[in-house]
GROMACS .gro file of N, CA and C in nm:
model
  426
    1MET      N    1   0.278   2.144  -0.986
    1MET     CA    2   0.172   2.096  -0.966
    1MET      C    3   0.087   2.149  -0.881
    2ALA      N    4  -0.095   2.146  -0.912
    2ALA     CA    5  -0.151   2.220  -0.816
    2ALA      C    6  -0.204   2.085  -0.689
    3LYS      N    7  -0.207   2.144  -0.558
    3LYS     CA    8  -0.259   2.045  -0.494
    3LYS      C    9  -0.417   2.003  -0.491
    4HIS      N   10  -0.433   1.918  -0.420
    4HIS     CA   11  -0.605   1.887  -0.410
    4HIS      C   12  -0.580   1.826  -0.269
    5ALA      N   13  -0.725   1.823  -0.261
    5ALA     CA   14  -0.785   1.748  -0.140
    5ALA      C   15  -0.739   1.634  -0.114
    6GLN      N   16  -0.752   1.585   0.028
    6GLN     CA   17  -0.695   1.410   0.032
    6GLN      C   18  -0.809   1.364   0.052
    7SER      N   19  -0.807   1.253   0.029
    7SER     CA   20  -0.916   1.155   0.050
    7SER      C   21  -0.944   1.103   0.197
    8VAL      N   22  -1.037   1.066   0.252
    8VAL     CA   23  -1.059   1.013   0.383
    8VAL      C   24  -0.952   0.938   0.407
    9SER      N   25  -1.017   0.820   0.343
    9SER     CA   26  -0.854   0.711   0.368
    9SER      C   27  -0.749   0.730   0.380
   10MET      N   28  -0.687   0.839   0.237
   10MET     CA   29  -0.520   0.868   0.299
   10MET      C   30  -0.536   0.992   0.408
   11LYS      N   31  -0.628   1.020   0.446
   11LYS     CA   32  -0.640   1.096   0.568
   11LYS      C   33  -0.589   1.009   0.708
   12LYS      N   34  -0.654   0.905   0.701
   12LYS     CA   35  -0.669   0.806   0.764
   12LYS      C   36  -0.529   0.736   0.746
   13TRP      N   37  -0.463   0.710   0.677
   13TRP     CA   38  -0.359   0.639   0.653
   13TRP      C   39  -0.224   0.737   0.680
   14LEU      N   40  -0.244   0.830   0.664
   14LEU     CA   41  -0.128   0.953   0.704
   14LEU      C   42  -0.115   0.983   0.869
   15ALA      N   43  -0.285   0.954   0.922
   15ALA     CA   44  -0.278   0.935   1.056
   15ALA      C   45  -0.236   0.842   1.118
   16SER      N   46  -0.239   0.716   1.039
   16SER     CA   47  -0.188   0.576   1.106
   16SER      C   48  -0.020   0.570   1.109
   17ARG      N   49   0.010   0.670   1.004
   17ARG     CA   50   0.155   0.684   1.012
   17ARG      C   51   0.223   0.709   1.083
   18GLU      N   52   0.169   0.807   1.137
   18GLU     CA   53   0.216   0.923   1.241
   18GLU      C   54   0.230   0.868   1.378
   19ARG      N   55   0.075   0.775   1.399
   19ARG     CA   56   0.072   0.755   1.516
   19ARG      C   57   0.154   0.619   1.529
   20GLU      N   58   0.214   0.528   1.431
   20GLU     CA   59   0.324   0.468   1.402
   20GLU      C   60   0.456   0.532   1.468
   21LYS      N   61   0.525   0.596   1.428
   21LYS     CA   62   0.600   0.673   1.437
   21LYS      C   63   0.632   0.722   1.579
   22ALA      N   64   0.521   0.794   1.633
   22ALA     CA   65   0.520   0.839   1.737
   22ALA      C   66   0.549   0.704   1.870
   23ILE      N   67   0.455   0.626   1.825
   23ILE     CA   68   0.498   0.479   1.866
   23ILE      C   69   0.602   0.432   1.908
   24ALA      N   70   0.676   0.431   1.781
   24ALA     CA   71   0.828   0.405   1.769
   24ALA      C   72   0.952   0.475   1.846
   25HIS      N   73   0.861   0.621   1.847
   25HIS     CA   74   0.979   0.728   1.914
   25HIS      C   75   0.928   0.722   2.091
   26ALA      N   76   0.825   0.668   2.115
   26ALA     CA   77   0.757   0.666   2.232
   26ALA      C   78   0.838   0.540   2.341
   27MET      N   79   0.885   0.424   2.237
   27MET     CA   80   0.947   0.303   2.258
   27MET      C   81   1.079   0.296   2.275
   28GLU      N   82   1.161   0.415   2.173
   28GLU     CA   83   1.335   0.421   2.195
   28GLU      C   84   1.322   0.526   2.332
   29ALA      N   85   1.243   0.613   2.362
   29ALA     CA   86   1.267   0.705   2.472
   29ALA      C   87   1.271   0.601   2.597
   30TYR      N   88   1.186   0.516   2.574
   30TYR     CA   89   1.143   0.383   2.693
   30TYR      C   90   1.286   0.304   2.687
   31THR      N   91   1.319   0.268   2.601
   31THR     CA   92   1.441   0.183   2.620
   31THR      C   93   1.566   0.255   2.635
   32ALA      N   94   1.592   0.403   2.624
   32ALA     CA   95   1.675   0.445   2.642
   32ALA      C   96   1.689   0.501   2.806
   33LYS      N   97   1.529   0.463   2.852
   33LYS     CA   98   1.515   0.538   2.974
   33LYS      C   99   1.596   0.394   3.079
   34LEU      N  100   1.604   0.306   3.026
   34LEU     CA  101   1.637   0.230   3.093
   34LEU      C  102   1.814   0.177   3.106
   35GLN      N  103   1.893   0.253   3.017
   35GLN     CA  104   2.037   0.287   3.040
   35GLN      C  105   2.053   0.360   3.174
   36LYS      N  106   1.969   0.468   3.158
   36LYS     CA  107   1.982   0.553   3.312
   36LYS      C  108   1.991   0.518   3.422
   37PRO      N  109   2.021   0.582   3.529
   37PRO     CA  110   2.022   0.516   3.631
   37PRO      C  111   1.878   0.494   3.690
   38GLU      N  112   1.853   0.430   3.816
   38GLU     CA  113   1.683   0.413   3.835
   38GLU      C  114   1.627   0.549   3.876
   39THR      N  115   1.679   0.636   3.961
   39THR     CA  116   1.676   0.759   3.977
   39THR      C  117   1.642   0.840   3.904
   40ASP      N  118   1.678   0.843   3.762
   40ASP     CA  119   1.614   0.938   3.660
   40ASP      C  120   1.511   0.888   3.562
   41TRP      N  121   1.494   0.744   3.624
   41TRP     CA  122   1.362   0.688   3.536
   41TRP      C  123   1.209   0.766   3.597
   42LYS      N  124   1.136   0.781   3.428
   42LYS     CA  125   0.998   0.776   3.386
   42LYS      C  126   0.929   0.674   3.402
   43PRO      N  127   0.801   0.716   3.424
   43PRO     CA  128   0.696   0.628   3.405
   43PRO      C  129   0.662   0.586   3.315
   44LEU      N  130   0.603   0.474   3.219
   44LEU     CA  131   0.614   0.468   3.065
   44LEU      C  132   0.484   0.546   3.040
   45LYS      N  133   0.376   0.585   3.117
   45LYS     CA  134   0.313   0.682   3.085
   45LYS      C  135   0.357   0.821   3.037
   46THR      N  136   0.394   0.887   3.158
   46THR     CA  137   0.462   1.003   3.134
   46THR      C  138   0.519   1.028   2.985
   47ILE      N  139   0.613   0.860   2.959
   47ILE     CA  140   0.672   0.902   2.824
   47ILE      C  141   0.614   0.904   2.677
   48CYS      N  142   0.522   0.825   2.733
   48CYS     CA  143   0.385   0.815   2.611
   48CYS      C  144   0.337   0.974   2.620
   49GLN      N  145   0.281   1.048   2.718
   49GLN     CA  146   0.227   1.175   2.690
   49GLN      C  147   0.363   1.275   2.619
   50GLU      N  148   0.497   1.236   2.679
   50GLU     CA  149   0.560   1.325   2.619
   50GLU      C  150   0.585   1.333   2.450
   51ALA      N  151   0.594   1.202   2.401
   51ALA     CA  152   0.553   1.145   2.270
   51ALA      C  153   0.467   1.257   2.199
   52ALA      N  154   0.325   1.230   2.260
   52ALA     CA  155   0.247   1.280   2.159
   52ALA      C  156   0.264   1.460   2.165
   53GLU      N  157   0.307   1.499   2.305
   53GLU     CA  158   0.291   1.658   2.317
   53GLU      C  159   0.415   1.661   2.180
   54GLU      N  160   0.524   1.605   2.166
   54GLU     CA  161   0.592   1.634   2.063
   54GLU      C  162   0.537   1.663   1.951
   55TRP      N  163   0.475   1.523   1.925
   55TRP     CA  164   0.398   1.540   1.768
   55TRP      C  165   0.287   1.650   1.779
   56ARG      N  166   0.228   1.658   1.883
   56ARG     CA  167   0.121   1.807   1.896
   56ARG      C  168   0.172   1.936   1.836
   57GLU      N  169   0.314   1.963   1.929
   57GLU     CA  170   0.421   2.047   1.852
   57GLU      C  171   0.435   2.084   1.716
   58LYS      N  172   0.470   1.960   1.655
   58LYS     CA  173   0.493   2.010   1.557
   58LYS      C  174   0.329   1.967   1.417
   59GLY      N  175   0.226   1.982   1.497
   59GLY     CA  176   0.093   1.995   1.436
   59GLY      C  177   0.012   1.896   1.411
   60ILE      N  178   0.040   1.788   1.456
   60ILE     CA  179  -0.005   1.660   1.452
   60ILE      C  180  -0.084   1.602   1.563
   61SER      N  181  -0.212   1.592   1.550
   61SER     CA  182  -0.263   1.542   1.672
   61SER      C  183  -0.220   1.408   1.676
   62VAL      N  184  -0.178   1.305   1.823
   62VAL     CA  185  -0.181   1.154   1.792
   62VAL      C  186  -0.174   1.191   1.924
   63THR      N  187  -0.262   1.037   1.961
   63THR     CA  188  -0.269   0.953   2.079
   63THR      C  189  -0.195   0.807   2.093
   64VAL      N  190  -0.096   0.866   2.192
   64VAL     CA  191  -0.016   0.729   2.211
   64VAL      C  192  -0.027   0.665   2.359
   65SER      N  193  -0.116   0.520   2.301
   65SER     CA  194  -0.134   0.459   2.406
   65SER      C  195  -0.005   0.402   2.503
   66THR      N  196  -0.028   0.423   2.640
   66THR     CA  197   0.078   0.290   2.688
   66THR      C  198   0.073   0.157   2.701
   67ASP      N  199  -0.040   0.128   2.664
   67ASP     CA  200  -0.060  -0.054   2.637
   67ASP      C  201  -0.017  -0.077   2.499
   68THR      N  202  -0.059   0.006   2.438
   68THR     CA  203   0.069   0.001   2.268
   68THR      C  204   0.204  -0.004   2.272
   69VAL      N  205   0.247   0.079   2.354
   69VAL     CA  206   0.393   0.087   2.335
   69VAL      C  207   0.453  -0.054   2.454
   70GLN      N  208   0.320  -0.084   2.563
   70GLN     CA  209   0.405  -0.180   2.634
   70GLN      C  210   0.409  -0.317   2.550
   71ARG      N  211   0.260  -0.377   2.460
   71ARG     CA  212   0.265  -0.452   2.377
   71ARG      C  213   0.338  -0.479   2.274
   72CYS      N  214   0.401  -0.349   2.236
   72CYS     CA  215   0.516  -0.341   2.123
   72CYS      C  216   0.633  -0.358   2.203
   73LEU      N  217   0.656  -0.343   2.312
   73LEU     CA  218   0.806  -0.356   2.374
   73LEU      C  219   0.821  -0.535   2.419
   74THR      N  220   0.733  -0.593   2.419
   74THR     CA  221   0.701  -0.726   2.442
   74THR      C  222   0.731  -0.752   2.345
   75GLY      N  223   0.766  -0.748   2.242
   75GLY     CA  224   0.746  -0.825   2.103
   75GLY      C  225   0.584  -0.836   2.029
   76GLY      N  226   0.509  -0.777   2.060
   76GLY     CA  227   0.391  -0.746   1.978
   76GLY      C  228   0.390  -0.683   1.860
   77ARG      N  229   0.283  -0.695   1.755
   77ARG     CA  230   0.288  -0.621   1.657
   77ARG      C  231   0.161  -0.526   1.645
   78SER      N  232   0.201  -0.398   1.593
   78SER     CA  233   0.087  -0.288   1.576
   78SER      C  234   0.006  -0.306   1.516
   79HIS      N  235  -0.085  -0.261   1.483
   79HIS     CA  236  -0.228  -0.302   1.439
   79HIS      C  237  -0.191  -0.278   1.274
   80THR      N  238  -0.131  -0.170   1.230
   80THR     CA  239  -0.076  -0.188   1.101
   80THR      C  240  -0.009  -0.269   1.055
   81GLU      N  241   0.051  -0.353   1.135
   81GLU     CA  242   0.186  -0.490   1.098
   81GLU      C  243   0.058  -0.582   1.090
   82PHE      N  244  -0.006  -0.638   1.172
   82PHE     CA  245  -0.108  -0.725   1.149
   82PHE      C  246  -0.185  -0.731   1.066
   83ASN      N  247  -0.252  -0.595   1.028
   83ASN     CA  248  -0.356  -0.628   0.913
   83ASN      C  249  -0.246  -0.625   0.802
   84ALA      N  250  -0.121  -0.537   0.768
   84ALA     CA  251  -0.069  -0.566   0.636
   84ALA      C  252  -0.053  -0.727   0.624
   85GLU      N  253  -0.016  -0.793   0.740
   85GLU     CA  254  -0.012  -0.929   0.728
   85GLU      C  255  -0.146  -1.044   0.689
   86LYS      N  256  -0.227  -0.976   0.728
   86LYS     CA  257  -0.341  -1.096   0.732
   86LYS      C  258  -0.427  -1.040   0.559
   87ASN      N  259  -0.442  -0.911   0.542
   87ASN     CA  260  -0.526  -0.883   0.428
   87ASN      C  261  -0.420  -0.823   0.312
   88THR      N  262  -0.281  -0.913   0.276
   88THR     CA  263  -0.230  -0.893   0.164
   88THR      C  264  -0.247  -1.000   0.067
   89TRP      N  265  -0.251  -1.036  -0.068
   89TRP     CA  266  -0.248  -1.148  -0.143
   89TRP      C  267  -0.093  -1.164  -0.146
   90LEU      N  268  -0.023  -1.067  -0.140
   90LEU     CA  269   0.124  -1.108  -0.136
   90LEU      C  270   0.256  -1.063  -0.077
   91ALA      N  271   0.324  -1.159  -0.052
   91ALA     CA  272   0.422  -1.129   0.052
   91ALA      C  273   0.498  -1.008   0.028
   92PRO      N  274   0.568  -0.945   0.089
   92PRO     CA  275   0.670  -0.835   0.013
   92PRO      C  276   0.798  -0.899  -0.027
   93GLU      N  277   0.790  -0.985  -0.075
   93GLU     CA  278   0.916  -1.011  -0.142
   93GLU      C  279   0.869  -1.067  -0.297
   94GLU      N  280   0.744  -1.109  -0.265
   94GLU     CA  281   0.673  -1.144  -0.401
   94GLU      C  282   0.594  -0.994  -0.470
   95GLU      N  283   0.558  -0.877  -0.383
   95GLU     CA  284   0.528  -0.752  -0.420
   95GLU      C  285   0.639  -0.684  -0.494
   96LYS      N  286   0.794  -0.653  -0.429
   96LYS     CA  287   0.901  -0.620  -0.508
   96LYS      C  288   0.939  -0.710  -0.648
   97LYS      N  289   0.878  -0.857  -0.644
   97LYS     CA  290   0.894  -0.909  -0.792
   97LYS      C  291   0.842  -0.828  -0.902
   98VAL      N  292   0.669  -0.831  -0.849
   98VAL     CA  293   0.572  -0.786  -0.916
   98VAL      C  294   0.637  -0.654  -0.989
   99VAL      N  295   0.659  -0.529  -0.858
   99VAL     CA  296   0.718  -0.379  -0.920
   99VAL      C  297   0.820  -0.427  -0.999
  100GLU      N  298   0.959  -0.493  -0.964
  100GLU     CA  299   1.077  -0.517  -1.068
  100GLU      C  300   1.010  -0.577  -1.224
  101TYR      N  301   0.892  -0.661  -1.231
  101TYR     CA  302   0.836  -0.697  -1.364
  101TYR      C  303   0.788  -0.607  -1.399
  102TYR      N  304   0.748  -0.479  -1.357
  102TYR     CA  305   0.657  -0.379  -1.403
  102TYR      C  306   0.760  -0.282  -1.449
  103LEU      N  307   0.820  -0.211  -1.373
  103LEU     CA  308   0.960  -0.168  -1.457
  103LEU      C  309   1.026  -0.228  -1.517
  104ALA      N  310   1.034  -0.354  -1.546
  104ALA     CA  311   1.140  -0.414  -1.662
  104ALA      C  312   1.060  -0.388  -1.805
  105LEU      N  313   0.932  -0.426  -1.779
  105LEU     CA  314   0.828  -0.355  -1.919
  105LEU      C  315   0.831  -0.259  -1.938
  106ALA      N  316   0.831  -0.157  -1.815
  106ALA     CA  317   0.833   0.008  -1.850
  106ALA      C  318   0.948   0.041  -1.968
  107LYS      N  319   1.085   0.005  -1.904
  107LYS     CA  320   1.209   0.019  -1.974
  107LYS      C  321   1.195  -0.005  -2.096
  108ARG      N  322   1.116  -0.148  -2.122
  108ARG     CA  323   1.118  -0.169  -2.239
  108ARG      C  324   1.021  -0.090  -2.350
  109GLY      N  325   0.930  -0.010  -2.274
  109GLY     CA  326   0.826   0.048  -2.307
  109GLY      C  327   0.704  -0.003  -2.338
  110PHE      N  328   0.691  -0.114  -2.231
  110PHE     CA  329   0.561  -0.170  -2.245
  110PHE      C  330   0.443  -0.137  -2.112
  111LEU      N  331   0.402   0.005  -2.134
  111LEU     CA  332   0.359  -0.013  -1.972
  111LEU      C  333   0.240  -0.075  -1.978
  112LEU      N  334   0.209  -0.084  -1.837
  112LEU     CA  335   0.072  -0.190  -1.849
  112LEU      C  336  -0.010  -0.103  -1.724
  113ASN      N  337  -0.147  -0.119  -1.770
  113ASN     CA  338  -0.211  -0.015  -1.677
  113ASN      C  339  -0.281  -0.119  -1.608
  114HIS      N  340  -0.401  -0.029  -1.512
  114HIS     CA  341  -0.408  -0.119  -1.396
  114HIS      C  342  -0.456  -0.263  -1.450
  115LYS      N  343  -0.528  -0.249  -1.520
  115LYS     CA  344  -0.650  -0.370  -1.594
  115LYS      C  345  -0.552  -0.482  -1.574
  116GLN      N  346  -0.424  -0.418  -1.692
  116GLN     CA  347  -0.358  -0.561  -1.741
  116GLN      C  348  -0.236  -0.589  -1.618
  117LEU      N  349  -0.213  -0.523  -1.522
  117LEU     CA  350  -0.116  -0.550  -1.458
  117LEU      C  351  -0.197  -0.676  -1.321
  118LYS      N  352  -0.356  -0.618  -1.286
  118LYS     CA  353  -0.408  -0.734  -1.247
  118LYS      C  354  -0.398  -0.880  -1.271
  119PHE      N  355  -0.456  -0.854  -1.440
  119PHE     CA  356  -0.407  -0.983  -1.518
  119PHE      C  357  -0.343  -1.116  -1.472
  120HIS      N  358  -0.203  -1.000  -1.422
  120HIS     CA  359  -0.078  -1.013  -1.437
  120HIS      C  360  -0.061  -1.090  -1.250
  121VAL      N  361  -0.156  -1.013  -1.210
  121VAL     CA  362  -0.104  -1.090  -1.056
  121VAL      C  363  -0.210  -1.154  -1.027
  122ASN      N  364  -0.322  -1.139  -1.104
  122ASN     CA  365  -0.436  -1.288  -1.063
  122ASN      C  366  -0.339  -1.391  -1.128
  123SER      N  367  -0.302  -1.409  -1.217
  123SER     CA  368  -0.234  -1.513  -1.325
  123SER      C  369  -0.148  -1.565  -1.211
  124LEU      N  370  -0.050  -1.469  -1.143
  124LEU     CA  371   0.058  -1.527  -1.074
  124LEU      C  372  -0.012  -1.649  -0.954
  125LEU      N  373  -0.148  -1.523  -0.885
  125LEU     CA  374  -0.162  -1.611  -0.765
  125LEU      C  375  -0.268  -1.764  -0.792
  126GLN      N  376  -0.287  -1.729  -0.911
  126GLN     CA  377  -0.400  -1.837  -0.932
  126GLN      C  378  -0.277  -1.966  -0.965
  127ALA      N  379  -0.174  -1.956  -1.020
  127ALA     CA  380  -0.089  -2.039  -1.008
  127ALA      C  381   0.000  -2.075  -0.886
  128TRP      N  382  -0.015  -2.001  -0.802
  128TRP     CA  383   0.058  -2.048  -0.663
  128TRP      C  384  -0.042  -2.097  -0.598
  129LEU      N  385  -0.183  -2.059  -0.587
  129LEU     CA  386  -0.282  -2.110  -0.466
  129LEU      C  387  -0.363  -2.189  -0.523
  130GLY      N  388  -0.384  -2.212  -0.664
  130GLY     CA  389  -0.433  -2.311  -0.704
  130GLY      C  390  -0.610  -2.273  -0.692
  131ASP      N  391  -0.646  -2.401  -0.629
  131ASP     CA  392  -0.826  -2.430  -0.626
  131ASP      C  393  -0.853  -2.296  -0.509
  132ASN      N  394  -0.734  -2.273  -0.407
  132ASN     CA  395  -0.784  -2.186  -0.324
  132ASN      C  396  -0.797  -2.060  -0.339
  133TYR      N  397  -0.799  -1.980  -0.453
  133TYR     CA  398  -0.788  -1.881  -0.545
  133TYR      C  399  -0.926  -1.817  -0.561
  134PRO      N  400  -1.011  -1.761  -0.516
  134PRO     CA  401  -1.139  -1.675  -0.530
  134PRO      C  402  -1.144  -1.652  -0.670
  135GLU      N  403  -1.240  -1.692  -0.711
  135GLU     CA  404  -1.300  -1.714  -0.874
  135GLU      C  405  -1.308  -1.540  -0.923
  136GLY      N  406  -1.320  -1.452  -0.828
  136GLY     CA  407  -1.316  -1.277  -0.876
  136GLY      C  408  -1.151  -1.228  -0.872
  137GLY      N  409  -1.064  -1.332  -0.821
  137GLY     CA  410  -0.918  -1.260  -0.849
  137GLY      C  411  -0.917  -1.111  -0.677
  138VAL      N  412  -0.788  -1.080  -0.769
  138VAL     CA  413  -0.753  -0.979  -0.599
  138VAL      C  414  -0.902  -0.881  -0.565
  139GLY      N  415  -0.966  -0.831  -0.649
  139GLY     CA  416  -1.086  -0.773  -0.635
  139GLY      C  417  -1.020  -0.649  -0.681
  140LYS      N  418  -1.118  -0.531  -0.634
  140LYS     CA  419  -1.119  -0.353  -0.709
  140LYS      C  420  -0.982  -0.297  -0.642
  141ASN      N  421  -0.963  -0.308  -0.517
  141ASN     CA  422  -0.909  -0.210  -0.408
  141ASN      C  423  -0.749  -0.294  -0.411
  142TRP      N  424  -0.699  -0.390  -0.447
  142TRP     CA  425  -0.593  -0.471  -0.374
  142TRP      C  426  -0.456  -0.345  -0.421
   0.00000   0.00000   0.00000
């Protein structure tokens, strides 16, 4: 299969995923640090810089913010998690059900195109949300 250039949105999504991985790595390093004696502790800023340096060695430019890591350590959500909850029509369980339905139809030989799948999702959401569901449906890039 031939490679093709990635879209700008795909590049941003991939960069965001790598940033989330680096933040998770910094959080693990920080919690592991707490298991050591106090004399071996490193400041959070140093741990974040080391995490960013590890990703740079892999060839990926990532910034790991100490504020972000601190917020996540105290139970906060990342921007990705927040946006995933805020900007979705379906809950994760509902998404799984839609995918299972699509795969069940595909096994039987009924492949749905985007328009047909969108129709089914719109029907489900209309039934669940009633009058709160917008007329235009889920939109173009749902």
